[in-house]
GROMACS .gro file of N, CA and C in nm:
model
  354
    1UNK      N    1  13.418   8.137 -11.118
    1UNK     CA    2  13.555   8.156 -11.076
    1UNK      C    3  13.609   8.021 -11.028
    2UNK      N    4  13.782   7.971 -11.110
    2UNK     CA    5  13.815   7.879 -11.056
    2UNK      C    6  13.843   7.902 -10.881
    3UNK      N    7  13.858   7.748 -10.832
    3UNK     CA    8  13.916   7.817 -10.688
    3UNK      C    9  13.994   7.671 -10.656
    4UNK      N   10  14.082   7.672 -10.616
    4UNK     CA   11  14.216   7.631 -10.571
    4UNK      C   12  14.271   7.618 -10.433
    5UNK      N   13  14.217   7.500 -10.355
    5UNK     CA   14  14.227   7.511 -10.220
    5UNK      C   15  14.384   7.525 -10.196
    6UNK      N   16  14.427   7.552 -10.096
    6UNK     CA   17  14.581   7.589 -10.002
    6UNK      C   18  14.638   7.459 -10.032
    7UNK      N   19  14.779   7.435 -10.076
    7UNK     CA   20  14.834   7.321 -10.043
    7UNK      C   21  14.855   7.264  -9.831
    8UNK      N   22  14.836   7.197  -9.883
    8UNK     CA   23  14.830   7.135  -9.743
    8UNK      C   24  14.732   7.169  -9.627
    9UNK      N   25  14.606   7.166  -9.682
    9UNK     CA   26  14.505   7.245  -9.588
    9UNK      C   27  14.375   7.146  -9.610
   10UNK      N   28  14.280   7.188  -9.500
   10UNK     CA   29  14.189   7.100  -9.501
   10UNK      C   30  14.091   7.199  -9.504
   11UNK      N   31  13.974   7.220  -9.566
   11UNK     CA   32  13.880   7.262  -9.567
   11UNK      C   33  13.727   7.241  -9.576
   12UNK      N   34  13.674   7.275  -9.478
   12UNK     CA   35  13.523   7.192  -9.462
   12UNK      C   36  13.370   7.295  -9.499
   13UNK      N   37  13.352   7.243  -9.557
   13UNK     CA   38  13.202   7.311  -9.617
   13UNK      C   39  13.081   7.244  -9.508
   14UNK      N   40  13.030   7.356  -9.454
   14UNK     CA   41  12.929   7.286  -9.307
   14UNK      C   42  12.797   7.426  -9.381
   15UNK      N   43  12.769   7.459  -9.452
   15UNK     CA   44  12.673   7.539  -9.509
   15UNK      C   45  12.691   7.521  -9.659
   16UNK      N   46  12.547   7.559  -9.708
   16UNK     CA   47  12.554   7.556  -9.853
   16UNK      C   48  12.638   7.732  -9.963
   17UNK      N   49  12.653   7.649 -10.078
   17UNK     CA   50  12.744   7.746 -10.142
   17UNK      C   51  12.674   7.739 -10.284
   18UNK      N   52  12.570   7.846 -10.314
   18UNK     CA   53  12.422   7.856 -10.401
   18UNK      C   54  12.513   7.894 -10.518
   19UNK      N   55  12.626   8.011 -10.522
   19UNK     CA   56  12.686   8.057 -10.618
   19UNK      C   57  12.773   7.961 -10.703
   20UNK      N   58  12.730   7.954 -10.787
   20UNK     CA   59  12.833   7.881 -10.925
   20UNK      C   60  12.966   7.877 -10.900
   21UNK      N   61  13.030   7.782 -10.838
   21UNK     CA   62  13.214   7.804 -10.872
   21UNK      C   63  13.198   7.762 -11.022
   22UNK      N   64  13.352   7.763 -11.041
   22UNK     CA   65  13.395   7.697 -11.163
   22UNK      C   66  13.439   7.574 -11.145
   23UNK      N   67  13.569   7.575 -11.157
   23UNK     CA   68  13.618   7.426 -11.091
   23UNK      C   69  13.703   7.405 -11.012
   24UNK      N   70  13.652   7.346 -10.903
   24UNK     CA   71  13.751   7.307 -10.771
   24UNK      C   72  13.866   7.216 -10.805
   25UNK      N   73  13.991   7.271 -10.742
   25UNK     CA   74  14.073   7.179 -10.760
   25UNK      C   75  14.152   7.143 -10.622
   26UNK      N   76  14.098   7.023 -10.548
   26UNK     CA   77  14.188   7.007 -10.419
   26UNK      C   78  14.358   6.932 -10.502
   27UNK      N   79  14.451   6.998 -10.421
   27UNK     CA   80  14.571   6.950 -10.457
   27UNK      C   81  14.613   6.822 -10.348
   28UNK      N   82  14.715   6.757 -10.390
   28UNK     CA   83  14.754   6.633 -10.350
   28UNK      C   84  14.774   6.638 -10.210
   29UNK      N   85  14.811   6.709 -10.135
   29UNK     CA   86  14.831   6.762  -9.961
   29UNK      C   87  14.711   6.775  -9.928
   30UNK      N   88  14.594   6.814 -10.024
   30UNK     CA   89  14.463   6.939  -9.895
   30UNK      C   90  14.372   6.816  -9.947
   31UNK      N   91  14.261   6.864  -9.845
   31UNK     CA   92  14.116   6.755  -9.865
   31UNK      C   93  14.010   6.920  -9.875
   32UNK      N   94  13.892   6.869  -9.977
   32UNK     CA   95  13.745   6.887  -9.924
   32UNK      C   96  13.653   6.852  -9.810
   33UNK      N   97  13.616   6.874  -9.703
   33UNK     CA   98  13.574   6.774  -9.641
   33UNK      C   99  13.385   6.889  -9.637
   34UNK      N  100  13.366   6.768  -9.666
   34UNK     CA  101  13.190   6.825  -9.625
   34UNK      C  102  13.138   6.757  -9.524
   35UNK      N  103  13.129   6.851  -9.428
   35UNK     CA  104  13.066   6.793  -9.299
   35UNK      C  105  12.913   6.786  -9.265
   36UNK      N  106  12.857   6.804  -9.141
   36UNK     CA  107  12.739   6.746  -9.131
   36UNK      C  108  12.691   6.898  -9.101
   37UNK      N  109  12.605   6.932  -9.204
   37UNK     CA  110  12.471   7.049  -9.113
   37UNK      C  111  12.313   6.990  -9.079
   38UNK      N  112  12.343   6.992  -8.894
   38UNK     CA  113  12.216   6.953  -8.871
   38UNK      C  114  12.088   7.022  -8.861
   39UNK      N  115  12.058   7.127  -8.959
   39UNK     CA  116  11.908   7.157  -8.989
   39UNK      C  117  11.882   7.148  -9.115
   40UNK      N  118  11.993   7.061  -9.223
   40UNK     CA  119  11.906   7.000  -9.357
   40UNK      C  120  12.035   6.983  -9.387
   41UNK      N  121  11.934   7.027  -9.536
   41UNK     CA  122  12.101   6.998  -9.653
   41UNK      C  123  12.188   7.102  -9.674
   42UNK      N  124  12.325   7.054  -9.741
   42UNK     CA  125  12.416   7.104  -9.785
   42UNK      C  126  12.397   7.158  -9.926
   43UNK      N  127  12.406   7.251 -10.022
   43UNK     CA  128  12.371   7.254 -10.141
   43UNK      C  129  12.525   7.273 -10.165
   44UNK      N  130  12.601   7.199 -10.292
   44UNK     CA  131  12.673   7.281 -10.345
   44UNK      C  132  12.698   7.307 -10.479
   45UNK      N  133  12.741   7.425 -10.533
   45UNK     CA  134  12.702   7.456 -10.727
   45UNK      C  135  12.838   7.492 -10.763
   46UNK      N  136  12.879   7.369 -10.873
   46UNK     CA  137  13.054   7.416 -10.904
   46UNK      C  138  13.016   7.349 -11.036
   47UNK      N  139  13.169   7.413 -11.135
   47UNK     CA  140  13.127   7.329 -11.273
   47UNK      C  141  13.210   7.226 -11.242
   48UNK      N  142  13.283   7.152 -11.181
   48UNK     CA  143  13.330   7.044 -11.141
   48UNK      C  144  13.421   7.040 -11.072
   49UNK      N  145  13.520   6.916 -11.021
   49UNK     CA  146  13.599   6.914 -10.943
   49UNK      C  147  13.723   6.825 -10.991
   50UNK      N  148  13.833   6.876 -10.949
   50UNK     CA  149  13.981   6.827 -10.966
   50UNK      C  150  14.019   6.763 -10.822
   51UNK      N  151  14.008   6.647 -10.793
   51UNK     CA  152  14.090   6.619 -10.644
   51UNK      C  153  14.194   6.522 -10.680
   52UNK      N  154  14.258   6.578 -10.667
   52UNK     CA  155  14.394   6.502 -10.632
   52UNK      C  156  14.446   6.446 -10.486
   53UNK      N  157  14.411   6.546 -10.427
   53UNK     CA  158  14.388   6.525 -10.267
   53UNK      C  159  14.284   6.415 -10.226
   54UNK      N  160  14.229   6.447 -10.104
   54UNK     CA  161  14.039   6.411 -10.092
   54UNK      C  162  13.953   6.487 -10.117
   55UNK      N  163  13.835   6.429 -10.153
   55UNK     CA  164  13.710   6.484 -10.124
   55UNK      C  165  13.650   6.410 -10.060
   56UNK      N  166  13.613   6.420  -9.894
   56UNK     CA  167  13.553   6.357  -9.783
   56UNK      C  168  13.371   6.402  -9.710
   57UNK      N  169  13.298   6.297  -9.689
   57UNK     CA  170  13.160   6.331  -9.644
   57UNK      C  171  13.160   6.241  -9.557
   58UNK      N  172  13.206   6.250  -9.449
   58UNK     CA  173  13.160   6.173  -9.347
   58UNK      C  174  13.259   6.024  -9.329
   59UNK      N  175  13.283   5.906  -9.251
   59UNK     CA  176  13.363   5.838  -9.238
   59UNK      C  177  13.296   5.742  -9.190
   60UNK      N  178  13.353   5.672  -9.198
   60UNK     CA  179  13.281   5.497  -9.158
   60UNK      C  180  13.224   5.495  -9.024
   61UNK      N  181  13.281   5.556  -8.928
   61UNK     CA  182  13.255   5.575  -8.757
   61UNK      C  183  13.128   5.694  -8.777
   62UNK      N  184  13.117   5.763  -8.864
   62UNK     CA  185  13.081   5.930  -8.819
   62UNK      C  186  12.981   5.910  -8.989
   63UNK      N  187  12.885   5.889  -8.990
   63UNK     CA  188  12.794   5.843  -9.144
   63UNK      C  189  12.739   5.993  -9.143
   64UNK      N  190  12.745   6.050  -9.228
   64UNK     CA  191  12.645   6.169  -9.284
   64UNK      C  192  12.498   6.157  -9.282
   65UNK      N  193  12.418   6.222  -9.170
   65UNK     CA  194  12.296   6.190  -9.157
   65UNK      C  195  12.195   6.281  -9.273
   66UNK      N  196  12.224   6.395  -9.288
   66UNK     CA  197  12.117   6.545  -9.385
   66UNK      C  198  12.209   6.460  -9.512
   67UNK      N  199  12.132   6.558  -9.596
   67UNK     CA  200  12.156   6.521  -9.757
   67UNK      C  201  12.294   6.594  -9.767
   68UNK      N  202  12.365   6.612  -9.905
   68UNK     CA  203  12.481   6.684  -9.978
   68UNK      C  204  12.429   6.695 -10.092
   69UNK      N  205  12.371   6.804 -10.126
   69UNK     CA  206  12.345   6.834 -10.309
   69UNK      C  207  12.446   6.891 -10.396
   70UNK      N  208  12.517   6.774 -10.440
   70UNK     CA  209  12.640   6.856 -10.544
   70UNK      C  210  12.586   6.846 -10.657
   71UNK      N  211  12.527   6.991 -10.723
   71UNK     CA  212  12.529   7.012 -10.865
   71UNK      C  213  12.589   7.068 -10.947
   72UNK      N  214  12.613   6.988 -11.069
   72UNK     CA  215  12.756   7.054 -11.174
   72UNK      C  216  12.642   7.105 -11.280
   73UNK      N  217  12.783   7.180 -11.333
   73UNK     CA  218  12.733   7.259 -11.436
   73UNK      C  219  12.782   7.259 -11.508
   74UNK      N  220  12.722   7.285 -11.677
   74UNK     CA  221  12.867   7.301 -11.753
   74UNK      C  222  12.791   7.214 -11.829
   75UNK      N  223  12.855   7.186 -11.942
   75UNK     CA  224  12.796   7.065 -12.066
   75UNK      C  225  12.929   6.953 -12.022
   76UNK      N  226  12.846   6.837 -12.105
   76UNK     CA  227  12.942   6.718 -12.139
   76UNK      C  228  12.958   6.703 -12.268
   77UNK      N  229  13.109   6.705 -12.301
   77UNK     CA  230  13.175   6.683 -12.452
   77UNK      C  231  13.098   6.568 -12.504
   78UNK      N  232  13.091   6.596 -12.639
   78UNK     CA  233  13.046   6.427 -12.696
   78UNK      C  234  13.141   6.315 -12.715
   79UNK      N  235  13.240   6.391 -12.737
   79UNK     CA  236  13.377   6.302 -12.734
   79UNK      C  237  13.474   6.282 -12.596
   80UNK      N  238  13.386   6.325 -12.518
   80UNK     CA  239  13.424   6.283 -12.370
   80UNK      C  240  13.575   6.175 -12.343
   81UNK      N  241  13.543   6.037 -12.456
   81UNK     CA  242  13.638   5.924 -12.378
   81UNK      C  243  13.736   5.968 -12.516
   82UNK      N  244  13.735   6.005 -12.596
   82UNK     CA  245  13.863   6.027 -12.701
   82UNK      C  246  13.924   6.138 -12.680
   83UNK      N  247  13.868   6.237 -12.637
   83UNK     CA  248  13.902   6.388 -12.613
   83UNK      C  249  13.919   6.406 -12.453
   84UNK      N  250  14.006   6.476 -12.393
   84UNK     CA  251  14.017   6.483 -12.270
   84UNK      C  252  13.942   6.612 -12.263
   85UNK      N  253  13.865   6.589 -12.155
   85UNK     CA  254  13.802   6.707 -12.118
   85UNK      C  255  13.862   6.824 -12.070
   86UNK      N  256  13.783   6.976 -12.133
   86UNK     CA  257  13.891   7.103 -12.073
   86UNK      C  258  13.872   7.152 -11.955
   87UNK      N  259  13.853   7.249 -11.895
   87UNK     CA  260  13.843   7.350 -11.763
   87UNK      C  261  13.687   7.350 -11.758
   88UNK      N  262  13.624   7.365 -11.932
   88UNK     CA  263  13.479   7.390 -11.844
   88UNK      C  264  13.377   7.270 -11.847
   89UNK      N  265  13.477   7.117 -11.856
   89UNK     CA  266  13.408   7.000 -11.823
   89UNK      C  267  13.325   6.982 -11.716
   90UNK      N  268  13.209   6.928 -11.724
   90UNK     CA  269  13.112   6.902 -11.632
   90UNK      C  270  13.138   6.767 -11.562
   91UNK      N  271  13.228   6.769 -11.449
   91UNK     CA  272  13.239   6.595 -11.389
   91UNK      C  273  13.313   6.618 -11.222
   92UNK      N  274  13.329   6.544 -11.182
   92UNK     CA  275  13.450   6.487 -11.098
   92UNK      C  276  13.567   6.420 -11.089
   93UNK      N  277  13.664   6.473 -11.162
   93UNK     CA  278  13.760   6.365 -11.169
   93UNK      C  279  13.840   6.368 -11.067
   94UNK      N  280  13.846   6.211 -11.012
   94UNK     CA  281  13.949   6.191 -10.890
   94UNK      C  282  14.045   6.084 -10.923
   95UNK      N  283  14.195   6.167 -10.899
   95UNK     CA  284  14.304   6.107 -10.937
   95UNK      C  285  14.340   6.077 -10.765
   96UNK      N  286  14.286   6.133 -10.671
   96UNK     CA  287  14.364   6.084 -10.560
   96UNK      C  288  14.224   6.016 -10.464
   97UNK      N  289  14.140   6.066 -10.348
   97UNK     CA  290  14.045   5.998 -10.241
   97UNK      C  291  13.955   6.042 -10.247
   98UNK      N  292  13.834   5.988 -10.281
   98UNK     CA  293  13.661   5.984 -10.284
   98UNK      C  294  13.652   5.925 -10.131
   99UNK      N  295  13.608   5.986 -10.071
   99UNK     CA  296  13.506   5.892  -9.941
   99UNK      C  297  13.372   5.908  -9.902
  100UNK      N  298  13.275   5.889  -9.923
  100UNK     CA  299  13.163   5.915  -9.929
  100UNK      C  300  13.067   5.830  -9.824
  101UNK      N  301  13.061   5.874  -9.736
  101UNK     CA  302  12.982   5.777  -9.606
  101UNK      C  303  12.823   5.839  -9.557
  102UNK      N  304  12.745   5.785  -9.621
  102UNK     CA  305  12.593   5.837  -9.580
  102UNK      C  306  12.542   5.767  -9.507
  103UNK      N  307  12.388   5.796  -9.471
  103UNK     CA  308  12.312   5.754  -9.379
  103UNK      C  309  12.328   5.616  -9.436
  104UNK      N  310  12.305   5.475  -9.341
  104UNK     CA  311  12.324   5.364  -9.422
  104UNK      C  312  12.125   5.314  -9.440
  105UNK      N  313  12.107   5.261  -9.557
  105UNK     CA  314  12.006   5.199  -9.533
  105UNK      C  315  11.975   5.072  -9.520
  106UNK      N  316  11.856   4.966  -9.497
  106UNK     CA  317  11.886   4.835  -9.501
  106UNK      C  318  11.769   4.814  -9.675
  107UNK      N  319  11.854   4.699  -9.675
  107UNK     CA  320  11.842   4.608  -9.811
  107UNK      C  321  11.675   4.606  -9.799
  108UNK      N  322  11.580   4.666  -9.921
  108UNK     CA  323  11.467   4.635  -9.912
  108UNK      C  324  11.446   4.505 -10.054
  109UNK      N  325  11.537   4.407 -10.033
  109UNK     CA  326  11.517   4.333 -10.148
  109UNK      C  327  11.595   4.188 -10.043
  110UNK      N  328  11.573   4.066 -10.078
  110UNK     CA  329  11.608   3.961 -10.055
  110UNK      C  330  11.649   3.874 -10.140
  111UNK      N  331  11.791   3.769 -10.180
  111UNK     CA  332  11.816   3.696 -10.250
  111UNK      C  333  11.745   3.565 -10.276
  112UNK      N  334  11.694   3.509 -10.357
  112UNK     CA  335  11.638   3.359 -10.349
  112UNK      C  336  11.690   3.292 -10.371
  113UNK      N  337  11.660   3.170 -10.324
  113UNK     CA  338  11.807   3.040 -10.309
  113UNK      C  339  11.771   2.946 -10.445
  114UNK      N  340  11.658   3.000 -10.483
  114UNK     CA  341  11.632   2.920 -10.654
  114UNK      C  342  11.519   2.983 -10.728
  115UNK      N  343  11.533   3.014 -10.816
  115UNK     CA  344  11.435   3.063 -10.947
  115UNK      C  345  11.292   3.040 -10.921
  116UNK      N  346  11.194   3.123 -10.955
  116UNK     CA  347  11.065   3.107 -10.852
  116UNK      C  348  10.941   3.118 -10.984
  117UNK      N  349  10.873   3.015 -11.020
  117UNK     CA  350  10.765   3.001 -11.102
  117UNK      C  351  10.684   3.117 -11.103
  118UNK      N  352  10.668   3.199 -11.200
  118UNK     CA  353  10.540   3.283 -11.214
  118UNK      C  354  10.417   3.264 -11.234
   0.00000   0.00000   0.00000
């Protein structure tokens, strides 16, 4: 089932949602916001998403500590970039705000200041 958040509304997913949507569509006024559940992860199962609005996880001050499992469903066209994809496209398309703020990690790699003999 498609589902179609409220114009001008904010809505926050703080538990997982196991059942298959179809495809979310936040409109240009409303956000997704997936917040933090602190005894694990978030699961969520949609065949994709329309935001025009946001789709928000957390914010630069406030980092998402548990996981977010967004899994899509649905096939991908083969003609994906010539053909516009229909209703039961498998993706995310965002015409309006992605914010995505996770746990941060540190760099397990270092730059070298010159090319190094093997």
């Amino acid at each position: 089932i498609d589902v179609i958040l409220p114009e001008n509304s904010k809505v926050v997913v703080r538990s997982s949602v196991l059942d298959i949507q179809g495809k979310i569509t936040v409109p240009l006024s409303s956000e997704l916001i997936f917040g933090e559940k602190t005894n694990g992860k978030i699961e969520f199962h949609a065949n994709g998403f329309e935001v025009n609005g946001a789709l928000v996880a957390g914010s630069e001050t406030c980092l998402i500590e548990h996981p977010i499992e967004i899994t899509l469903h649905g096939t991908r066209p083969t003609d994906v970039v010539t053909n516009p994809p229909d209703n039961s496209y498998k993706g995310i398309n965002v015409g309006g705000n992605l914010q995505l703020h996770g746990k941060q990690y540190h760099r397990t790699w270092t730059r070298l200041a010159k090319t190094v003999n093997a």
